[in-house]
PDB file of C-alpha atoms in Angstrom:
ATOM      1  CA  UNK A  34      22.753   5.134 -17.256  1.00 38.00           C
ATOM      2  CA  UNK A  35      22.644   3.232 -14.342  1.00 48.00           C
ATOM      3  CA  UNK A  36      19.182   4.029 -13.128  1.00 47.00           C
ATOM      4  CA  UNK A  37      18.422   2.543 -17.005  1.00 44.00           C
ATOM      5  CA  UNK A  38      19.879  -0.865 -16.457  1.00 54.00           C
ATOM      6  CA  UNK A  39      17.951  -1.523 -12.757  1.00 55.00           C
ATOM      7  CA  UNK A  40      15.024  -0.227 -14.678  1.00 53.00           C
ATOM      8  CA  UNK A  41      15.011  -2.908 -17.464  1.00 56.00           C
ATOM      9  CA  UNK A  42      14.566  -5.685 -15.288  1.00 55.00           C
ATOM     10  CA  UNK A  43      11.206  -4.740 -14.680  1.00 56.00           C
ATOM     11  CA  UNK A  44      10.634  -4.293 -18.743  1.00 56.00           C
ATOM     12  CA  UNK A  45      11.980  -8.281 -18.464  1.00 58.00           C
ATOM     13  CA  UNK A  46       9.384 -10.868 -20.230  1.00 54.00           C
ATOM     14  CA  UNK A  47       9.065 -13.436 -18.657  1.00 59.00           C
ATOM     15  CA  UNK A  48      10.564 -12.553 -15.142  1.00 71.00           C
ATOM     16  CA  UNK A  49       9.711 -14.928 -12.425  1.00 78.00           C
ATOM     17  CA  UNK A  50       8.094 -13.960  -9.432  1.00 77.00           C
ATOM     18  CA  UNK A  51       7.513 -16.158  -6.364  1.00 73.00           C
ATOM     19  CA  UNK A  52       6.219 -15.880  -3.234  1.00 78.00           C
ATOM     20  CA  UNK A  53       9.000 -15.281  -0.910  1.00 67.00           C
ATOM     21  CA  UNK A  54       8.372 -17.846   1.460  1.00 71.00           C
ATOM     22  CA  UNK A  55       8.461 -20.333  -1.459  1.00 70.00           C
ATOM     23  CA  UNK A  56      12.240 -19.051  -1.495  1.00 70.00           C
ATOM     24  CA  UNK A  57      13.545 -19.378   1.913  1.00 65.00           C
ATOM     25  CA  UNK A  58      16.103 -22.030   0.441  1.00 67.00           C
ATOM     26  CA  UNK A  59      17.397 -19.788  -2.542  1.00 72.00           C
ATOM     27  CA  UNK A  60      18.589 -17.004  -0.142  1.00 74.00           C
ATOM     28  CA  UNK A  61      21.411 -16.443   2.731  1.00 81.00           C
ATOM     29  CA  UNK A  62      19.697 -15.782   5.818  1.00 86.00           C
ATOM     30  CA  UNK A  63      20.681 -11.459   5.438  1.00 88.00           C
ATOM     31  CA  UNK A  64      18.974 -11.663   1.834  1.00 87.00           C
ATOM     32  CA  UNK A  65      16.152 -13.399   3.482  1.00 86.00           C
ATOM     33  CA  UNK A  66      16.147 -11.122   6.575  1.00 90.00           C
ATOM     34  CA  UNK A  67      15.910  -7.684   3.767  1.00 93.00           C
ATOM     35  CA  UNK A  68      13.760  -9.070   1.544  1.00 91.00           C
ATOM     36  CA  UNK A  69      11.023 -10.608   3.067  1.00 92.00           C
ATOM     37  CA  UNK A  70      10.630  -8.196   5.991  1.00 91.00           C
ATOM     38  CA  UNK A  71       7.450  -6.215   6.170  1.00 91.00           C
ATOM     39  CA  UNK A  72       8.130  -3.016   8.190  1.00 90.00           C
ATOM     40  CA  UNK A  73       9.375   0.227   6.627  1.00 92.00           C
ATOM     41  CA  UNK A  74      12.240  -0.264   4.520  1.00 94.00           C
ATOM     42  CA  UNK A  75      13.324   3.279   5.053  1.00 93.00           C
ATOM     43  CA  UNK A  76      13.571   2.875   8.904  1.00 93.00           C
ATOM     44  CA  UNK A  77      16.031   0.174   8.276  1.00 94.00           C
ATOM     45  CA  UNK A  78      18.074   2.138   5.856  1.00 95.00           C
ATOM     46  CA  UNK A  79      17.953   5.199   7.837  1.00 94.00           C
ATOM     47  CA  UNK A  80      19.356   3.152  10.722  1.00 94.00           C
ATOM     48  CA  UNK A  81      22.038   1.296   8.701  1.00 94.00           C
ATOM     49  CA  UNK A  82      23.335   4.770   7.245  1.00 94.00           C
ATOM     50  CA  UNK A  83      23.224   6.573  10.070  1.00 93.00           C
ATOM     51  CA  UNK A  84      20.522   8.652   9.046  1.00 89.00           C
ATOM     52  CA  UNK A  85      22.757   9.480   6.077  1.00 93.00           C
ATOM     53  CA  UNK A  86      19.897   8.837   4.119  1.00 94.00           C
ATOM     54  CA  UNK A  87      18.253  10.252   0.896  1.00 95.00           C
ATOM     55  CA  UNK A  88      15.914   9.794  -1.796  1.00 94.00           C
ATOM     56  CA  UNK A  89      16.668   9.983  -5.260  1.00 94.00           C
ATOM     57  CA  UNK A  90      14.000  10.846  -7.585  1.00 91.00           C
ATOM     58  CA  UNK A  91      14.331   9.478 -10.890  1.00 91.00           C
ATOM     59  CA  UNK A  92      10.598   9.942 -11.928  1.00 89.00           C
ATOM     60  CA  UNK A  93       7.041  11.118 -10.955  1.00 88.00           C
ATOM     61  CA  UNK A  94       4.363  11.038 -13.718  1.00 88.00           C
ATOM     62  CA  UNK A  95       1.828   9.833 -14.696  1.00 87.00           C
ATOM     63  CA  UNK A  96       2.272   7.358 -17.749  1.00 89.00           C
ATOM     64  CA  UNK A  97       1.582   3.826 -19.174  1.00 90.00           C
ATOM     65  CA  UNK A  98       1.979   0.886 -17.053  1.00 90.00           C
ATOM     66  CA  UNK A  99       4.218  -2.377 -17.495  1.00 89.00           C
ATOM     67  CA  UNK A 100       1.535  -5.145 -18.327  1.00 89.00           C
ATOM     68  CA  UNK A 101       2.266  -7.207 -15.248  1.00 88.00           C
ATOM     69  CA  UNK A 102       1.503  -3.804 -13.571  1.00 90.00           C
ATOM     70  CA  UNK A 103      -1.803  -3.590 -14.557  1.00 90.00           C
ATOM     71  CA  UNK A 104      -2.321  -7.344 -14.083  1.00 90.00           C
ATOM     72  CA  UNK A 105      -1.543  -6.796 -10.603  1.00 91.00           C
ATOM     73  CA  UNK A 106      -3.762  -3.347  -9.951  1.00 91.00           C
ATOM     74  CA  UNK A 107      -6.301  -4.920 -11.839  1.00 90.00           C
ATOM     75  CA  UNK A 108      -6.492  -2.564 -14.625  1.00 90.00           C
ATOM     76  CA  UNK A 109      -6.991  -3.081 -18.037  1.00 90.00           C
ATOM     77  CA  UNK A 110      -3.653  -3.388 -20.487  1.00 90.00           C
ATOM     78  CA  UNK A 111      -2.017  -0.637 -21.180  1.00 87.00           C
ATOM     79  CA  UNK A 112      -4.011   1.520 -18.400  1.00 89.00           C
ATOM     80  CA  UNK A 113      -2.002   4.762 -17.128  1.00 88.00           C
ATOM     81  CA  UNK A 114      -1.118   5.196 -13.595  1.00 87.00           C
ATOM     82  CA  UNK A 115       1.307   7.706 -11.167  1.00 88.00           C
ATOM     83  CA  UNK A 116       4.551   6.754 -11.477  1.00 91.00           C
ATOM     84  CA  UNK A 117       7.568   7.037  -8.631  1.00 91.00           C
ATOM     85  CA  UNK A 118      10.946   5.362  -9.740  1.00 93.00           C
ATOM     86  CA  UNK A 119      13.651   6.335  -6.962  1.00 93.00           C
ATOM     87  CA  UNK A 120      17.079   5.610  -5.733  1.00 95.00           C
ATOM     88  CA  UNK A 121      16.925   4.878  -2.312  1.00 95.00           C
ATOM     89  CA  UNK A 122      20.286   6.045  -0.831  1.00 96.00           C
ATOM     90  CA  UNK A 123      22.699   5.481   2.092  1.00 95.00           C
ATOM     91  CA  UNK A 124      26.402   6.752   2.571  1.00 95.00           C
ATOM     92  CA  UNK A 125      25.872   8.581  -0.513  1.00 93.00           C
ATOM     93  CA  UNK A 126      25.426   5.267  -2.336  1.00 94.00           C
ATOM     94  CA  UNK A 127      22.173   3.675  -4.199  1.00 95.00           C
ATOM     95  CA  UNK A 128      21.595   0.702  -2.198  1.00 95.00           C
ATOM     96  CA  UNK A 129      17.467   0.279  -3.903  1.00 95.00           C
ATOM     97  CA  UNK A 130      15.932   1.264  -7.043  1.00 94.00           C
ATOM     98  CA  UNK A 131      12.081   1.949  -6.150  1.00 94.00           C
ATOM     99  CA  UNK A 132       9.479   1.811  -8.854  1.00 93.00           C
ATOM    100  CA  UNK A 133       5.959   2.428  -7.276  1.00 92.00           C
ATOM    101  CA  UNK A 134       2.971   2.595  -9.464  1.00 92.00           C
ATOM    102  CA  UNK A 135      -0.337   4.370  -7.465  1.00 86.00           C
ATOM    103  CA  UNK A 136      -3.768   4.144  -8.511  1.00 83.00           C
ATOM    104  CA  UNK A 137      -5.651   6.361  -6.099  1.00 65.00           C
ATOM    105  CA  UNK A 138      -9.259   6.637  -6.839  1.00 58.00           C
ATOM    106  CA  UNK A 139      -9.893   8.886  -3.623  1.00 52.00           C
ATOM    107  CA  UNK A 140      -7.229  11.507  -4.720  1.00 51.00           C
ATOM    108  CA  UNK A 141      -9.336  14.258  -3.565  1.00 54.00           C
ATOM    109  CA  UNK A 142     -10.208  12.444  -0.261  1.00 44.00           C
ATOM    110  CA  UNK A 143      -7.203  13.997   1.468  1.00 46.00           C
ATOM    111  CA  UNK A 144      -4.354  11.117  -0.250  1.00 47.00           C
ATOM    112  CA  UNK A 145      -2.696  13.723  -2.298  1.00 57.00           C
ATOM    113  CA  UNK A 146       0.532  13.313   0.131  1.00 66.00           C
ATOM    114  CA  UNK A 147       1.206  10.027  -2.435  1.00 68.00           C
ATOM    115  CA  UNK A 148       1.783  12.324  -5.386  1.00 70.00           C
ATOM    116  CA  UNK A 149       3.104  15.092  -4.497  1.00 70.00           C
ATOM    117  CA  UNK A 150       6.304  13.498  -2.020  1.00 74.00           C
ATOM    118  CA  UNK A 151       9.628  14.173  -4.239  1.00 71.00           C
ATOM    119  CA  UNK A 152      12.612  13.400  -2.142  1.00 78.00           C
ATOM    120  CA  UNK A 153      10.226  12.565   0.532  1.00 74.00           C
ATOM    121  CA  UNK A 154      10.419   8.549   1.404  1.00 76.00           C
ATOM    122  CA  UNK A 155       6.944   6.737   0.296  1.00 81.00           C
ATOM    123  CA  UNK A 156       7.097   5.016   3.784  1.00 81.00           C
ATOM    124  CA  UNK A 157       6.359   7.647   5.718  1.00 77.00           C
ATOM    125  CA  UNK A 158       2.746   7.589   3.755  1.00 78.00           C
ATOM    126  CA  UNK A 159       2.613   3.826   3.789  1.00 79.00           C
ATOM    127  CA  UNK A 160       3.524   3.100   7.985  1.00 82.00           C
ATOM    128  CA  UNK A 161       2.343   6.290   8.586  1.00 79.00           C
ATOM    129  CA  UNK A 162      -0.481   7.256  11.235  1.00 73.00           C
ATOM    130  CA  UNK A 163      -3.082   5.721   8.655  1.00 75.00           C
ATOM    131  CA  UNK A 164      -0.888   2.827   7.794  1.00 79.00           C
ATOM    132  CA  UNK A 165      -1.769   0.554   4.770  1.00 85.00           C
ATOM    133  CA  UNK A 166      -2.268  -3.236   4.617  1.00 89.00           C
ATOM    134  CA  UNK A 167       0.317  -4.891   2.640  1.00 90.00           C
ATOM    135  CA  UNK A 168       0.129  -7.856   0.897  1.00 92.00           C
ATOM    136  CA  UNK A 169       1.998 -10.726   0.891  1.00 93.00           C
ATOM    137  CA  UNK A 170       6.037 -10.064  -0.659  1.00 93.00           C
ATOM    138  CA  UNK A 171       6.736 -11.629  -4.286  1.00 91.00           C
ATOM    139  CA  UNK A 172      10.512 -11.966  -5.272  1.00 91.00           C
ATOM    140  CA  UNK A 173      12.672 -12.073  -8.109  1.00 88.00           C
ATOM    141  CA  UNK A 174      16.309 -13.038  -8.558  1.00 83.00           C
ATOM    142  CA  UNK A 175      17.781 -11.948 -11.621  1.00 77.00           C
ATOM    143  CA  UNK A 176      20.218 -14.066 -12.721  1.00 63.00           C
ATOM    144  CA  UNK A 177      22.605 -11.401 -13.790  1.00 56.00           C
ATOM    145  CA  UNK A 178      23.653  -8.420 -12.400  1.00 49.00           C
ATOM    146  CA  UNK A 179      24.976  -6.242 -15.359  1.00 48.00           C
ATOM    147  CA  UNK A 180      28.218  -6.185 -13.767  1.00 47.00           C
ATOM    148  CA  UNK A 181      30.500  -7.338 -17.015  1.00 42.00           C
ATOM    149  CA  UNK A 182      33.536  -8.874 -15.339  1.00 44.00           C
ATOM    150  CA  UNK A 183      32.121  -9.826 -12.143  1.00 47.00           C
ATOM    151  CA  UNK A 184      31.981 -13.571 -12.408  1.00 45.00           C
ATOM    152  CA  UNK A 185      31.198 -13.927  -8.463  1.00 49.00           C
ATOM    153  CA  UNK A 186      28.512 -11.248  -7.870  1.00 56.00           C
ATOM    154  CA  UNK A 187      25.786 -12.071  -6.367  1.00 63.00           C
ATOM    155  CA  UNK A 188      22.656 -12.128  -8.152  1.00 71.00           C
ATOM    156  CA  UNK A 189      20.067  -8.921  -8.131  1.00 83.00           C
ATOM    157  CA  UNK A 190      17.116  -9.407  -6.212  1.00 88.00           C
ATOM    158  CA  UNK A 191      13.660  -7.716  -6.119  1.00 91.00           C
ATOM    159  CA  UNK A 192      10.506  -7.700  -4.090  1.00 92.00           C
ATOM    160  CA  UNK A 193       7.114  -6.178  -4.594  1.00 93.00           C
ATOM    161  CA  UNK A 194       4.293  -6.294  -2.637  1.00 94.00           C
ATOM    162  CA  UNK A 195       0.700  -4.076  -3.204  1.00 94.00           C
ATOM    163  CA  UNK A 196      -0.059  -1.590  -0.333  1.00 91.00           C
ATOM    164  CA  UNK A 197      -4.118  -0.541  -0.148  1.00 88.00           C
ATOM    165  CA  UNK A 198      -6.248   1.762   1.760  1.00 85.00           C
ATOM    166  CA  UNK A 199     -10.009   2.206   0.996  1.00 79.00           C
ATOM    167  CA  UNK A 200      -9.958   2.323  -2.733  1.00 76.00           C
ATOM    168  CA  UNK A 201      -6.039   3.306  -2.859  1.00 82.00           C
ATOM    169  CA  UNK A 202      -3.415   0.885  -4.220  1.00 87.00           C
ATOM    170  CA  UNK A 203       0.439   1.478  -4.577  1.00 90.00           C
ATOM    171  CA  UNK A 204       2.385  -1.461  -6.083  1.00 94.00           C
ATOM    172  CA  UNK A 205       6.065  -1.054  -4.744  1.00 94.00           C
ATOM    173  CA  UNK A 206       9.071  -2.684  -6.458  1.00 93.00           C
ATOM    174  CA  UNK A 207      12.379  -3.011  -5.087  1.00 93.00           C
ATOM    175  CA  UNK A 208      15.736  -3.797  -6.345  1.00 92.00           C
ATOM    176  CA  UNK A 209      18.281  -4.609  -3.655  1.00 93.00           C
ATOM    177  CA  UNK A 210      21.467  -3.329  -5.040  1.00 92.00           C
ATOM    178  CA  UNK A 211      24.956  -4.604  -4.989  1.00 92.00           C
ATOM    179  CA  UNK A 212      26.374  -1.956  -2.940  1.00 93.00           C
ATOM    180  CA  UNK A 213      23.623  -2.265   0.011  1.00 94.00           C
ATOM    181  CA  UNK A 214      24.879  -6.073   0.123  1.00 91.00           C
ATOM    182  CA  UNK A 215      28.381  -4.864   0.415  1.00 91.00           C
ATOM    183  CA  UNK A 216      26.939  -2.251   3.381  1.00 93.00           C
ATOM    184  CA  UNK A 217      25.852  -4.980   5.077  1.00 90.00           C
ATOM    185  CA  UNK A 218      29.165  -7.229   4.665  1.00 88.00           C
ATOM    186  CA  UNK A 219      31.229  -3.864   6.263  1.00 86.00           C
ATOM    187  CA  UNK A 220      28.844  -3.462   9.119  1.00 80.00           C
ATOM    188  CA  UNK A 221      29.230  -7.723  10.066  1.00 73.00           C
ATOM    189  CA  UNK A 222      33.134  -7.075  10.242  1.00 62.00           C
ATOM    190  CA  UNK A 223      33.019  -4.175  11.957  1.00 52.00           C
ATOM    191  CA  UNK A 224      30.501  -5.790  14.991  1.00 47.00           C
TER     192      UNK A 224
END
């Protein structure tokens, strides 16, 4: 049920995506520090659990695409595309949902790693020995969290950014959860 709620903020109209450093002011300098960094998110989350770390597959198939998906691939509406929606996990927690949308047009060139990975973290493709350029990060602050009854929680945020090789592009999506923030709060005591 849970993965369901993360997952409608990207079925949001209207959701408002920035540049992130258009939104240095909106964010505490940790939120800033997560979201617009552009190394491997899994090294950092590896190294803040511990290497208690896991991936969660939620999804990987092909299907339709979100319109602002294929807006941002360049692809016609309603265009298909391989689908990977994960929970990215530390401590045994979901501290990111991952939706990453690959259009690969040189599958059989030797990038079949990208559909086939499971439980296996998309970074290790991405900063890998053949490492992709990234684009610049877009973010998103959703206003609520879908936690009834928490009148002070802070707000979800998301970042995406487009990764391409040759003719290869994987859009990645990220929602930072709640408990990653509250990770992070733990470990700043603890030092």
């Amino acid at each position: 049920m849970a993965e369901l709620q993360v997952h409608d903020r990207f079925l949001q109209p209207g959701a408002r995506w920035h540049m992130g450093s258009d939104c240095h002011s909106l964010m505490n300098p940790v939120t800033r520090n997560w979201l617009l960094d552009r190394g491997s998110l899994t090294r950092r989350l590896k190294l803040l659990s511990g290497n208690e770390f896991q991936v969660i597959a939620l999804r990987n198939e092909t299907g339709p695409l979100l319109p602002e998906e294929c807006k941002l691939l360049d692809l016609e509406t309603g265009a298909s595309g391989w689908i990977r929606e994960v929970y990215l996990a530390g401590l045994g927690r979901p501290w990111v949902f991952a939706r990453s949308i690959i259009t690969c047009l040189d599958r059989e060139a030797g990038d079949s790693p990208l559909f086939g990975l499971g439980e296996v973290p998309l970074g290790t493709v991405l900063f890998g020995d053949a490492p992709y350029q990234r684009s610049e990060i877009e973010v998103c602050r959703y206003l609520e969290n879908g936690q009834a009854g928490q009148q002070d929680a802070e707000p979800l945020w998301a970042r995406r950014s487009l990764f391409s090789r040759r003719r290869n592009r994987v859009l990645v999506q990220e929602v930072f959860l709640p408990q990653l923030w509250e990770e992070l709060r733990k470990t700043a005591l603890v030092k």
